[in-house]
Tab-separated table of C-alpha atoms in Angstrom:
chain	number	residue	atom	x	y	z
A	137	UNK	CA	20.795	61.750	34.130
A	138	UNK	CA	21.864	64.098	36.653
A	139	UNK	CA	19.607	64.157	40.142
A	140	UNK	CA	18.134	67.567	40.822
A	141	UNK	CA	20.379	68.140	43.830
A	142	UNK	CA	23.571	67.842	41.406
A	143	UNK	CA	22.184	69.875	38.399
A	144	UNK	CA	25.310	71.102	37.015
A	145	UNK	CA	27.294	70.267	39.568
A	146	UNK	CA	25.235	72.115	42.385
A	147	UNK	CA	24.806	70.469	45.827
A	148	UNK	CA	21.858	71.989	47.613
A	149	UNK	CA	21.681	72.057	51.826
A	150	UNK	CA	20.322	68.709	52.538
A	151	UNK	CA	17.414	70.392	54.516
A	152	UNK	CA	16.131	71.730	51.239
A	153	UNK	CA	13.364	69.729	49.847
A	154	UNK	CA	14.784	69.700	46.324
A	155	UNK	CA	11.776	68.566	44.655
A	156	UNK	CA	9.812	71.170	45.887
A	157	UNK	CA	12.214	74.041	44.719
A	158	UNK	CA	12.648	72.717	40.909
A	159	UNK	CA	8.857	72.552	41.055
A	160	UNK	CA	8.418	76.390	41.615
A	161	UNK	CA	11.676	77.341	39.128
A	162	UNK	CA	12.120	74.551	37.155
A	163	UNK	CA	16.282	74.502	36.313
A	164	UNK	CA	16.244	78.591	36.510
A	165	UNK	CA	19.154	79.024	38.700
A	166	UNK	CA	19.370	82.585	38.150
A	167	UNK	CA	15.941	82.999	39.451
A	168	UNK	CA	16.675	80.565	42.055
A	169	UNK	CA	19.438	82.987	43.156
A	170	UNK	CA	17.320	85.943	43.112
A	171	UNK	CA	14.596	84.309	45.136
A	172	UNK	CA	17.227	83.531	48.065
A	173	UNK	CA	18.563	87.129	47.869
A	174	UNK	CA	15.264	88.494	47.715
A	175	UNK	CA	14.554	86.511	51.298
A	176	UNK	CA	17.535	86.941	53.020
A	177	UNK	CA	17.174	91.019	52.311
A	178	UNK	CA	13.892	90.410	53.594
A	179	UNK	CA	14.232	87.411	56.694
A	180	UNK	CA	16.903	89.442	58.731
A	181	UNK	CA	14.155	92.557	59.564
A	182	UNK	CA	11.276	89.995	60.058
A	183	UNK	CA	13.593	88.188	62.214
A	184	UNK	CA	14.349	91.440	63.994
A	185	UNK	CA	10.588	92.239	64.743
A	186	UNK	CA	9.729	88.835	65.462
A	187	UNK	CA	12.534	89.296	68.135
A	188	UNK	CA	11.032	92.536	69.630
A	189	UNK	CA	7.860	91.180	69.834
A	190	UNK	CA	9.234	88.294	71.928
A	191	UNK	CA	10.748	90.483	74.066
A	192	UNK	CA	7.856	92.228	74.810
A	193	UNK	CA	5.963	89.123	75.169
A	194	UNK	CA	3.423	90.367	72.437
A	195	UNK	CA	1.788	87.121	71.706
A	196	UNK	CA	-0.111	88.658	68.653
A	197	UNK	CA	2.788	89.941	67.436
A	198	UNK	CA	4.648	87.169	67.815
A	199	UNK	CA	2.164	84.993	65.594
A	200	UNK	CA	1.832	88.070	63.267
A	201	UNK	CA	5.454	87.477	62.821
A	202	UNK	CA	6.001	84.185	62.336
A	203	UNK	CA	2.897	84.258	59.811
A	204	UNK	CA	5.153	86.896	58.025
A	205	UNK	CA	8.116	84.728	57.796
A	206	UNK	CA	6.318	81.451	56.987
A	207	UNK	CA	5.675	81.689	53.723
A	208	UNK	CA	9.580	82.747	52.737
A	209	UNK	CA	10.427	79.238	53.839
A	210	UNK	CA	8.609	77.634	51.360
A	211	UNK	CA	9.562	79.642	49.171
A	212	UNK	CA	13.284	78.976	49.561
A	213	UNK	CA	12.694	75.043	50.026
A	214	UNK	CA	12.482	74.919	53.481
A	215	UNK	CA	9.007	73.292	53.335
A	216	UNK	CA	9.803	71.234	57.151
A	217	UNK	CA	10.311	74.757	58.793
A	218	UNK	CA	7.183	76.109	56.885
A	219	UNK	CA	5.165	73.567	58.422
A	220	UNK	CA	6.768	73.926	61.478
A	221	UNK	CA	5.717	77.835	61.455
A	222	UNK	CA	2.304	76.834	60.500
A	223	UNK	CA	1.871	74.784	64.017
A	224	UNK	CA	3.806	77.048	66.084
A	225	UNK	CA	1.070	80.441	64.759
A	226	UNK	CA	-2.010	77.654	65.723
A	227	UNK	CA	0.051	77.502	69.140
A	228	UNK	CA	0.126	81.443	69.560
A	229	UNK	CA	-3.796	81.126	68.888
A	230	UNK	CA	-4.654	78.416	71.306
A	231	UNK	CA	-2.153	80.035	73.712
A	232	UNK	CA	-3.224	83.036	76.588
A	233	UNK	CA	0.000	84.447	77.173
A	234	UNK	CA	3.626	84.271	75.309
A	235	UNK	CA	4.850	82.570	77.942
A	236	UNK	CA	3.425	79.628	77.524
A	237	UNK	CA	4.981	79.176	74.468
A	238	UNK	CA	8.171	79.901	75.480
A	239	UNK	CA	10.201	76.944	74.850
A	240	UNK	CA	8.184	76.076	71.077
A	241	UNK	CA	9.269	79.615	70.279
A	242	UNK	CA	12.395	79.106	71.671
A	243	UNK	CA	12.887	75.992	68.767
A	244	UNK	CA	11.374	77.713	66.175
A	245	UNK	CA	13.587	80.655	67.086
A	246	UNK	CA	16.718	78.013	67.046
A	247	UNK	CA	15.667	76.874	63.580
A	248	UNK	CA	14.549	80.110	61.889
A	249	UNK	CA	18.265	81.075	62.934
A	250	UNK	CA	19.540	78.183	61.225
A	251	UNK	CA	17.694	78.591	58.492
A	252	UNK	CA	18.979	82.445	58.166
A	253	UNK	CA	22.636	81.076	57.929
A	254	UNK	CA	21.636	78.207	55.550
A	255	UNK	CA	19.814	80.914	52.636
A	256	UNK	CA	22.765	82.942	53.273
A	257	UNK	CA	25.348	79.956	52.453
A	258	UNK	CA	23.114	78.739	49.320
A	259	UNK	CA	23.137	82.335	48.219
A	260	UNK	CA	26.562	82.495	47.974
A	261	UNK	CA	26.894	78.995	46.500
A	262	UNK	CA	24.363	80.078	43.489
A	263	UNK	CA	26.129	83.657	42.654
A	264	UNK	CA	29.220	81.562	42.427
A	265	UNK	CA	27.415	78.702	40.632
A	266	UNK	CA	26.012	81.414	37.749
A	267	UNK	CA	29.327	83.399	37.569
A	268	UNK	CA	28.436	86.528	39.914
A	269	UNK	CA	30.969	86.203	43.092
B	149	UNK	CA	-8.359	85.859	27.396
B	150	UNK	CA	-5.988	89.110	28.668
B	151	UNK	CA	-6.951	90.474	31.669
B	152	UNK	CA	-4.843	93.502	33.836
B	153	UNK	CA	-4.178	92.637	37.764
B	154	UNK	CA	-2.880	94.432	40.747
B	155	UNK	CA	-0.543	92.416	44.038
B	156	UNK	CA	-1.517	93.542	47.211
B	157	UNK	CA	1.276	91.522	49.404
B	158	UNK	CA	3.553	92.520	51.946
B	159	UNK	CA	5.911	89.917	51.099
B	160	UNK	CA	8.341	90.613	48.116
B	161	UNK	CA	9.350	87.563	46.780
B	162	UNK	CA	5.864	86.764	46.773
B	163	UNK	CA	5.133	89.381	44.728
B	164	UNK	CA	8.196	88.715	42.431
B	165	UNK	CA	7.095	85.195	41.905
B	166	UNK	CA	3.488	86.257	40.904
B	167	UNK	CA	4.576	88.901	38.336
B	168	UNK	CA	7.105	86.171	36.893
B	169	UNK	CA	3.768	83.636	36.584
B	170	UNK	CA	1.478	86.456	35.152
B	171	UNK	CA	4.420	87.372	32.380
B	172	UNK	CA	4.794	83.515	31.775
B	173	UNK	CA	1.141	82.946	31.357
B	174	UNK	CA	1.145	85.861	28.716
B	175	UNK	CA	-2.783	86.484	30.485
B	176	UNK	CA	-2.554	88.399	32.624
B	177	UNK	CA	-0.796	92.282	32.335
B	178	UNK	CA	0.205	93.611	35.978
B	179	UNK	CA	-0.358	97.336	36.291
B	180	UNK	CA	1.190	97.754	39.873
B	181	UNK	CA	1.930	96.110	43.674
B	182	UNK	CA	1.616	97.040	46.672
B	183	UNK	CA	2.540	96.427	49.996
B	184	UNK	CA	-0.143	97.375	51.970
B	185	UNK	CA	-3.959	98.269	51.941
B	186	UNK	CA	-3.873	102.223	51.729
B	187	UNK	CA	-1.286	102.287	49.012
B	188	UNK	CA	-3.465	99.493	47.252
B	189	UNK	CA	-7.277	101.264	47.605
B	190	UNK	CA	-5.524	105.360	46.137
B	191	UNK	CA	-4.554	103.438	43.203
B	192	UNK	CA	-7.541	100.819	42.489
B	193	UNK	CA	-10.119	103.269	42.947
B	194	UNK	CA	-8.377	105.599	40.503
B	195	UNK	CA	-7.777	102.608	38.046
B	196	UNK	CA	-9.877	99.771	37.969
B	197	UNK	CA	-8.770	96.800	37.450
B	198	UNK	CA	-10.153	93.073	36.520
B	199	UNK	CA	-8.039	90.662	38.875
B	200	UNK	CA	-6.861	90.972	42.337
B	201	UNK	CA	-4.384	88.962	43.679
B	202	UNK	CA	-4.990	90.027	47.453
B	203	UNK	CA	-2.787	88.640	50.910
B	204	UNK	CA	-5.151	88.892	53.681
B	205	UNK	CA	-3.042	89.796	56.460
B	206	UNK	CA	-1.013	92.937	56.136
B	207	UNK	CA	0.337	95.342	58.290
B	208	UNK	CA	-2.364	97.520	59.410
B	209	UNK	CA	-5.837	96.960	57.471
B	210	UNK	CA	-6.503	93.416	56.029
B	211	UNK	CA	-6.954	92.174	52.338
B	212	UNK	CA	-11.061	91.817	53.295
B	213	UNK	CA	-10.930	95.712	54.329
B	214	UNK	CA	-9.505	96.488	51.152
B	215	UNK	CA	-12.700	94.889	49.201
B	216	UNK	CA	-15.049	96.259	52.003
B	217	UNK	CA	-13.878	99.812	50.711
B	218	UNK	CA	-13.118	99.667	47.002
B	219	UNK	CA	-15.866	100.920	44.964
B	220	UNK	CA	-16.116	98.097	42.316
B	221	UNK	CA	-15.695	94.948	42.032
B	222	UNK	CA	-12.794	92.677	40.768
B	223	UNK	CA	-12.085	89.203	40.787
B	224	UNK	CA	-10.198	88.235	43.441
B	225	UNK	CA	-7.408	85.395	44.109
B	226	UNK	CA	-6.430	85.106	47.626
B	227	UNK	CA	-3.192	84.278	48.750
B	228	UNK	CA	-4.049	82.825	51.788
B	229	UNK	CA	-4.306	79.341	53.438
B	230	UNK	CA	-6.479	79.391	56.381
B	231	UNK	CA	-9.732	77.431	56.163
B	232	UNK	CA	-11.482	79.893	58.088
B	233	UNK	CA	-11.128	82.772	55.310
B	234	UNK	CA	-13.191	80.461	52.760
B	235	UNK	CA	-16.585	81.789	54.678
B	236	UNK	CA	-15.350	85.379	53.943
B	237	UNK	CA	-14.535	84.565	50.480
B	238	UNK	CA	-17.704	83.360	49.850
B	239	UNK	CA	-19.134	86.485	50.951
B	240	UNK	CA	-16.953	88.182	48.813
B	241	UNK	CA	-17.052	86.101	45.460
B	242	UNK	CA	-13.437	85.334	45.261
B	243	UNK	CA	-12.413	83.270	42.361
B	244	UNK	CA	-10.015	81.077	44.056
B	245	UNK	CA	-7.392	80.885	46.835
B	246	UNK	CA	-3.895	80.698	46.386
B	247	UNK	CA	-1.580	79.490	49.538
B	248	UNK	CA	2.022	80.495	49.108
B	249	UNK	CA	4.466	79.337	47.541
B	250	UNK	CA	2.045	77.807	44.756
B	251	UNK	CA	3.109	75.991	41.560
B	252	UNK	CA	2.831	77.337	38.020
B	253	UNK	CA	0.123	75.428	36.991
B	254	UNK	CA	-1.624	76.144	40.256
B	255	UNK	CA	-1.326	79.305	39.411
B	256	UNK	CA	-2.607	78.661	35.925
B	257	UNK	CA	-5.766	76.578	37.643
B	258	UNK	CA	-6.862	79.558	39.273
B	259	UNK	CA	-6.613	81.815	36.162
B	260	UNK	CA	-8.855	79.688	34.336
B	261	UNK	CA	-11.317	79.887	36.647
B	262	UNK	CA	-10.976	83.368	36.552
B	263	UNK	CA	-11.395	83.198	32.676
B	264	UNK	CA	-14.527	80.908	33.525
B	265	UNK	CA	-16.636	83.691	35.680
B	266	UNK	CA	-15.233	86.394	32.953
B	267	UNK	CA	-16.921	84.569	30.526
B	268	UNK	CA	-20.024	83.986	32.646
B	269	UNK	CA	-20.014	87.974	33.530
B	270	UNK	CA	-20.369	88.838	29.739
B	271	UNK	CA	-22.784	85.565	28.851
B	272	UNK	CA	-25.059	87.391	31.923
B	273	UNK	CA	-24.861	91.051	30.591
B	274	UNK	CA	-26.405	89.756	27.318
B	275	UNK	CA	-29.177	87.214	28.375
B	276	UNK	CA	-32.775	87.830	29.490
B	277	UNK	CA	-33.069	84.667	31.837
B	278	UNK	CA	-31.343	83.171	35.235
B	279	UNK	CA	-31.047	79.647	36.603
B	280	UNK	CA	-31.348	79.042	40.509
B	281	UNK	CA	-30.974	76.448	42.035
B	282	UNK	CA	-33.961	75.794	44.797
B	283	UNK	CA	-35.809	73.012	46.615
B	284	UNK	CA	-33.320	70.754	44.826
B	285	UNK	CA	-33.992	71.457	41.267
B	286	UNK	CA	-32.437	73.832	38.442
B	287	UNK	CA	-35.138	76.981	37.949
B	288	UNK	CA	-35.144	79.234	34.938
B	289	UNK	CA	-36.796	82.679	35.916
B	290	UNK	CA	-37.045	84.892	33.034
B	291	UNK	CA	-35.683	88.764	34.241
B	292	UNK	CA	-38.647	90.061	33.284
B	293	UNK	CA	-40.952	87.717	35.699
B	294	UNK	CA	-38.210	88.935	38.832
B	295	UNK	CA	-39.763	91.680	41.271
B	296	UNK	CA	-36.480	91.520	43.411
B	297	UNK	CA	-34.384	89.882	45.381
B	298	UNK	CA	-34.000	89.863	48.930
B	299	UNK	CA	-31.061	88.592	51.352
B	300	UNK	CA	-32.074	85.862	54.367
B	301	UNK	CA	-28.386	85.598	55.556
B	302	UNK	CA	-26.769	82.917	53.828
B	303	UNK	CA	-30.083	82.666	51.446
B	304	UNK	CA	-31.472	84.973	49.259
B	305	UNK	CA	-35.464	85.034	48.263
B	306	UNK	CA	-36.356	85.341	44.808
B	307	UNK	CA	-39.584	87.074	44.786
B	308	UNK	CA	-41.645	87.327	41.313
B	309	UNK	CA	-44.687	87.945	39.493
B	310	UNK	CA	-46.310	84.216	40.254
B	311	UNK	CA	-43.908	82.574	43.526
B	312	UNK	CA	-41.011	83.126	46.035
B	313	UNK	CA	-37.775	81.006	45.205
B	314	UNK	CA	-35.295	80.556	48.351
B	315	UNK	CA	-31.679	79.784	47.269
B	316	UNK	CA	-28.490	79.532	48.804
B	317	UNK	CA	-26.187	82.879	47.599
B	318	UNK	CA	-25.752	86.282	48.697
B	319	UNK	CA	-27.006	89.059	47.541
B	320	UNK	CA	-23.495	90.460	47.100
B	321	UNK	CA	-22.336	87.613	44.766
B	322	UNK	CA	-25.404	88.103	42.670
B	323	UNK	CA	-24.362	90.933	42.350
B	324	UNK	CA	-22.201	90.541	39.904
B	325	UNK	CA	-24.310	87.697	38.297
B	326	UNK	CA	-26.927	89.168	37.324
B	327	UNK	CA	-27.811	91.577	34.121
B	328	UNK	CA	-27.383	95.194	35.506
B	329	UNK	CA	-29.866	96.647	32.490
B	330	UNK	CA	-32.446	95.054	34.513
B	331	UNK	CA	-31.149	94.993	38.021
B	332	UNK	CA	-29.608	97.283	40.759
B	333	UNK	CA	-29.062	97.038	44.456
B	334	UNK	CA	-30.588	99.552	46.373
B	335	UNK	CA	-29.708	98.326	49.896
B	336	UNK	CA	-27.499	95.696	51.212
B	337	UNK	CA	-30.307	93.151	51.423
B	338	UNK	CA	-31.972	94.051	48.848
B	339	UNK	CA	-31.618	93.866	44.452
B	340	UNK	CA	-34.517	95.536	42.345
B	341	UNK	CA	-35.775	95.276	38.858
B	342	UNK	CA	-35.622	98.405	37.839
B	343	UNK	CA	-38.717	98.034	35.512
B	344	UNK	CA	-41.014	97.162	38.152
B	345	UNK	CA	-40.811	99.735	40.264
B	346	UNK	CA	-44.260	101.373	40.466
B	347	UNK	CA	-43.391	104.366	42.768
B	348	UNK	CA	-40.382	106.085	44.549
B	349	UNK	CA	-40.659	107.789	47.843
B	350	UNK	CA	-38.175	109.250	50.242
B	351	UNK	CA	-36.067	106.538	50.926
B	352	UNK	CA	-38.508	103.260	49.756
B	353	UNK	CA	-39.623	102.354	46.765
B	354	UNK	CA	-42.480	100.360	45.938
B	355	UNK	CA	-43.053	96.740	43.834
B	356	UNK	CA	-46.657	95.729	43.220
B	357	UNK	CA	-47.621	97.121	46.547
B	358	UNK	CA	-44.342	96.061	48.474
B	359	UNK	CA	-42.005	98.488	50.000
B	360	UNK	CA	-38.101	98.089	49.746
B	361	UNK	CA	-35.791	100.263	51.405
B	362	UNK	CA	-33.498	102.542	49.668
B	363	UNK	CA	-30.160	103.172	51.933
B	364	UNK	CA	-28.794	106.111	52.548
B	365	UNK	CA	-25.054	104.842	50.357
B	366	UNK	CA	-27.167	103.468	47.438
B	367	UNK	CA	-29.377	106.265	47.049
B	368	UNK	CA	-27.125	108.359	44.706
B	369	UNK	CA	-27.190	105.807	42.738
B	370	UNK	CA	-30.262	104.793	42.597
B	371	UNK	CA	-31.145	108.628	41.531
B	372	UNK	CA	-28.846	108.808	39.067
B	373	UNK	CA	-29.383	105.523	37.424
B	374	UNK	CA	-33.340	106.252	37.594
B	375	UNK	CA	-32.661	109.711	36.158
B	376	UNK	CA	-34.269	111.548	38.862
B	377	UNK	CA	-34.314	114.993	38.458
């Protein structure tokens, strides 16, 4: 019996908690597909106001955008960097100025990055996988 | 049961994902989403609706805003996670929370407890009697023995013809509980049944000698439903 990750000869990113993603969509790779296209249209202007925020060392808004992205994680598989959101918005609450924070949101900003570039990849990967590239 | 719903979320593939679970469930009929409160409230106050599926924080006004000005009630599922929104919920009789990304039969969890407090909304419109639950035991109070009901914070007293009843609730969750041939709020602490009112004044009214306040946003209301002329 094939393992999740190699469902018809698909190899998910190893930071993808596999388990977690067939839970939501079951074997539909289509939807799959449409769920990482529907986040990466989405992640690159949260990532861009998340940014701005930074710069302006809006601590609210930097929580306010991290809680915005959060949930897209999970929702792609990327259930580590969810949780990792989750402590870094209880950080931004506890926290009286951005600064404080600046080398946890300097990570999270590292990984959230990362994470951009690895939706992007597996989007690619599935279009290709259910005959659209 | 077949119920219609509107998504309030900013987030799309949230919203996707809901919409495919609703059309998989074959339950629940989605009439519209929307990203944001304003867009939400012009279109729920125009058409009603029976299920919510609400995100709390959104740009500008939150999810709790949105219930604080819609002028009926739905049930509501919350897509949220934080513990400290389970106070608010409770003042705002929502069904059941919902923390993103949920499974299917999550999802399907919370519907039937939706399907549980539809069925207890229509068992209540039709039956002359209540249970509370006070000083530890399970109370029956017949409608027709109630004088009203009046809100102690998180308690609400149970005033009728023979004793006073304390019982943890709100008077905004009963609400919806109770049968509204008999009942109607007439002030934010305050329910009334409506066939024990001996006299009506300005802005009180008056119970076997006790006077309850009519406020100023349920006294339309109150006129019309009393047939004032």
């Amino acid at each position: 019996m094939d393992s999740p990750s190699t469902h018809k000869r698909f190899i998910f990113n190893s930071e993808i908690d596999i388990d977690f993603l067939f839970s939501l969509y079951e074997n539909d790779f289509r939807y799959i597909q449409e769920v990482f296209g529907i986040t990466l249209n989405q992640l690159q202007p949260d990532l861009e106001q998340l940014d701005n925020a930074w710069q302006l060392k809006d601590l609210e808004g930097v929580r306010r955008g991290v809680h915005k992205i959060k949930p897209s994680m999970g929702f792609v598989g990327l259930s580590h960097l969810q949780s990792k959101c989750v402590d870094f918005e209880k950080l931004c609450r506890s926290a009286n100025t951005a600064t404080e924070i600046e080398q946890e949101f300097q990570h999270l900003w590292q990984s959230l990055v990362k994470s951009r570039d690895i939706i992007e990849t597996e989007y690619r990967k599935l279009k290709n996988h259910n005959g659209e590239a | 049961m077949n119920v219609n719903c509107v998504i309030v979320d900013d987030l799309k593939v949230a919203v996707d994902y809901i919409r495919r679970c609703c059309e998989k469930s074959s339950m629940v009929d989605v009439k519209a989403d929307f990203p944001d409160v304003p867009t939400a409230l012009e279109y729920l106050n125009q058409n009603p609706v029976d299920l919510l599926f609400l995100d709390v924080e959104m740009p500008g006004a939150t999810g709790f805003e949105l219930l604080d000005q819609l002028a009926y009630k739905p049930q509501v599922i919350l897509i949220t996670s934080k513990p400290e929104y389970a106070y608010n919920a409770f003042e705002y009789n929502v069904t059941d929370f919902l923390k993103k990304p949920f499974t299917y039969q999550r999802f399907l969890e919370a519907l039937q407890k939706v399907s549980i407090q539809q069925e207890e909304k229509v068992n209540s419109e039709s039956s002359d009697h209540i249970f509370i639950k006070s000083d530890g035991k399970l109370i029956r109070l017949n409608y027709n023995d109630i004088l009203y009901m009046e809100s102690m914070g998180d308690y609400v007293k149970f005033v009728t013809t023979e004793k006073k009843y304390i019982t943890h609730n709100t008077i905004k969750a009963l609400e919806e509980k109770v049968n509204k041939t008999y009942f109607m709020k007439v002030h934010r602490s305050y329910i009334i049944n409506i066939t024990k009112i001996d006299d009506i004044r300005e802005n009180d009214l008056f119970i076997r000698g006790i006077e309850i306040p009519i406020s100023k946003a349920h006294k339309p209301d109150v006129l019309k439903r009393l047939n004032i002329i």
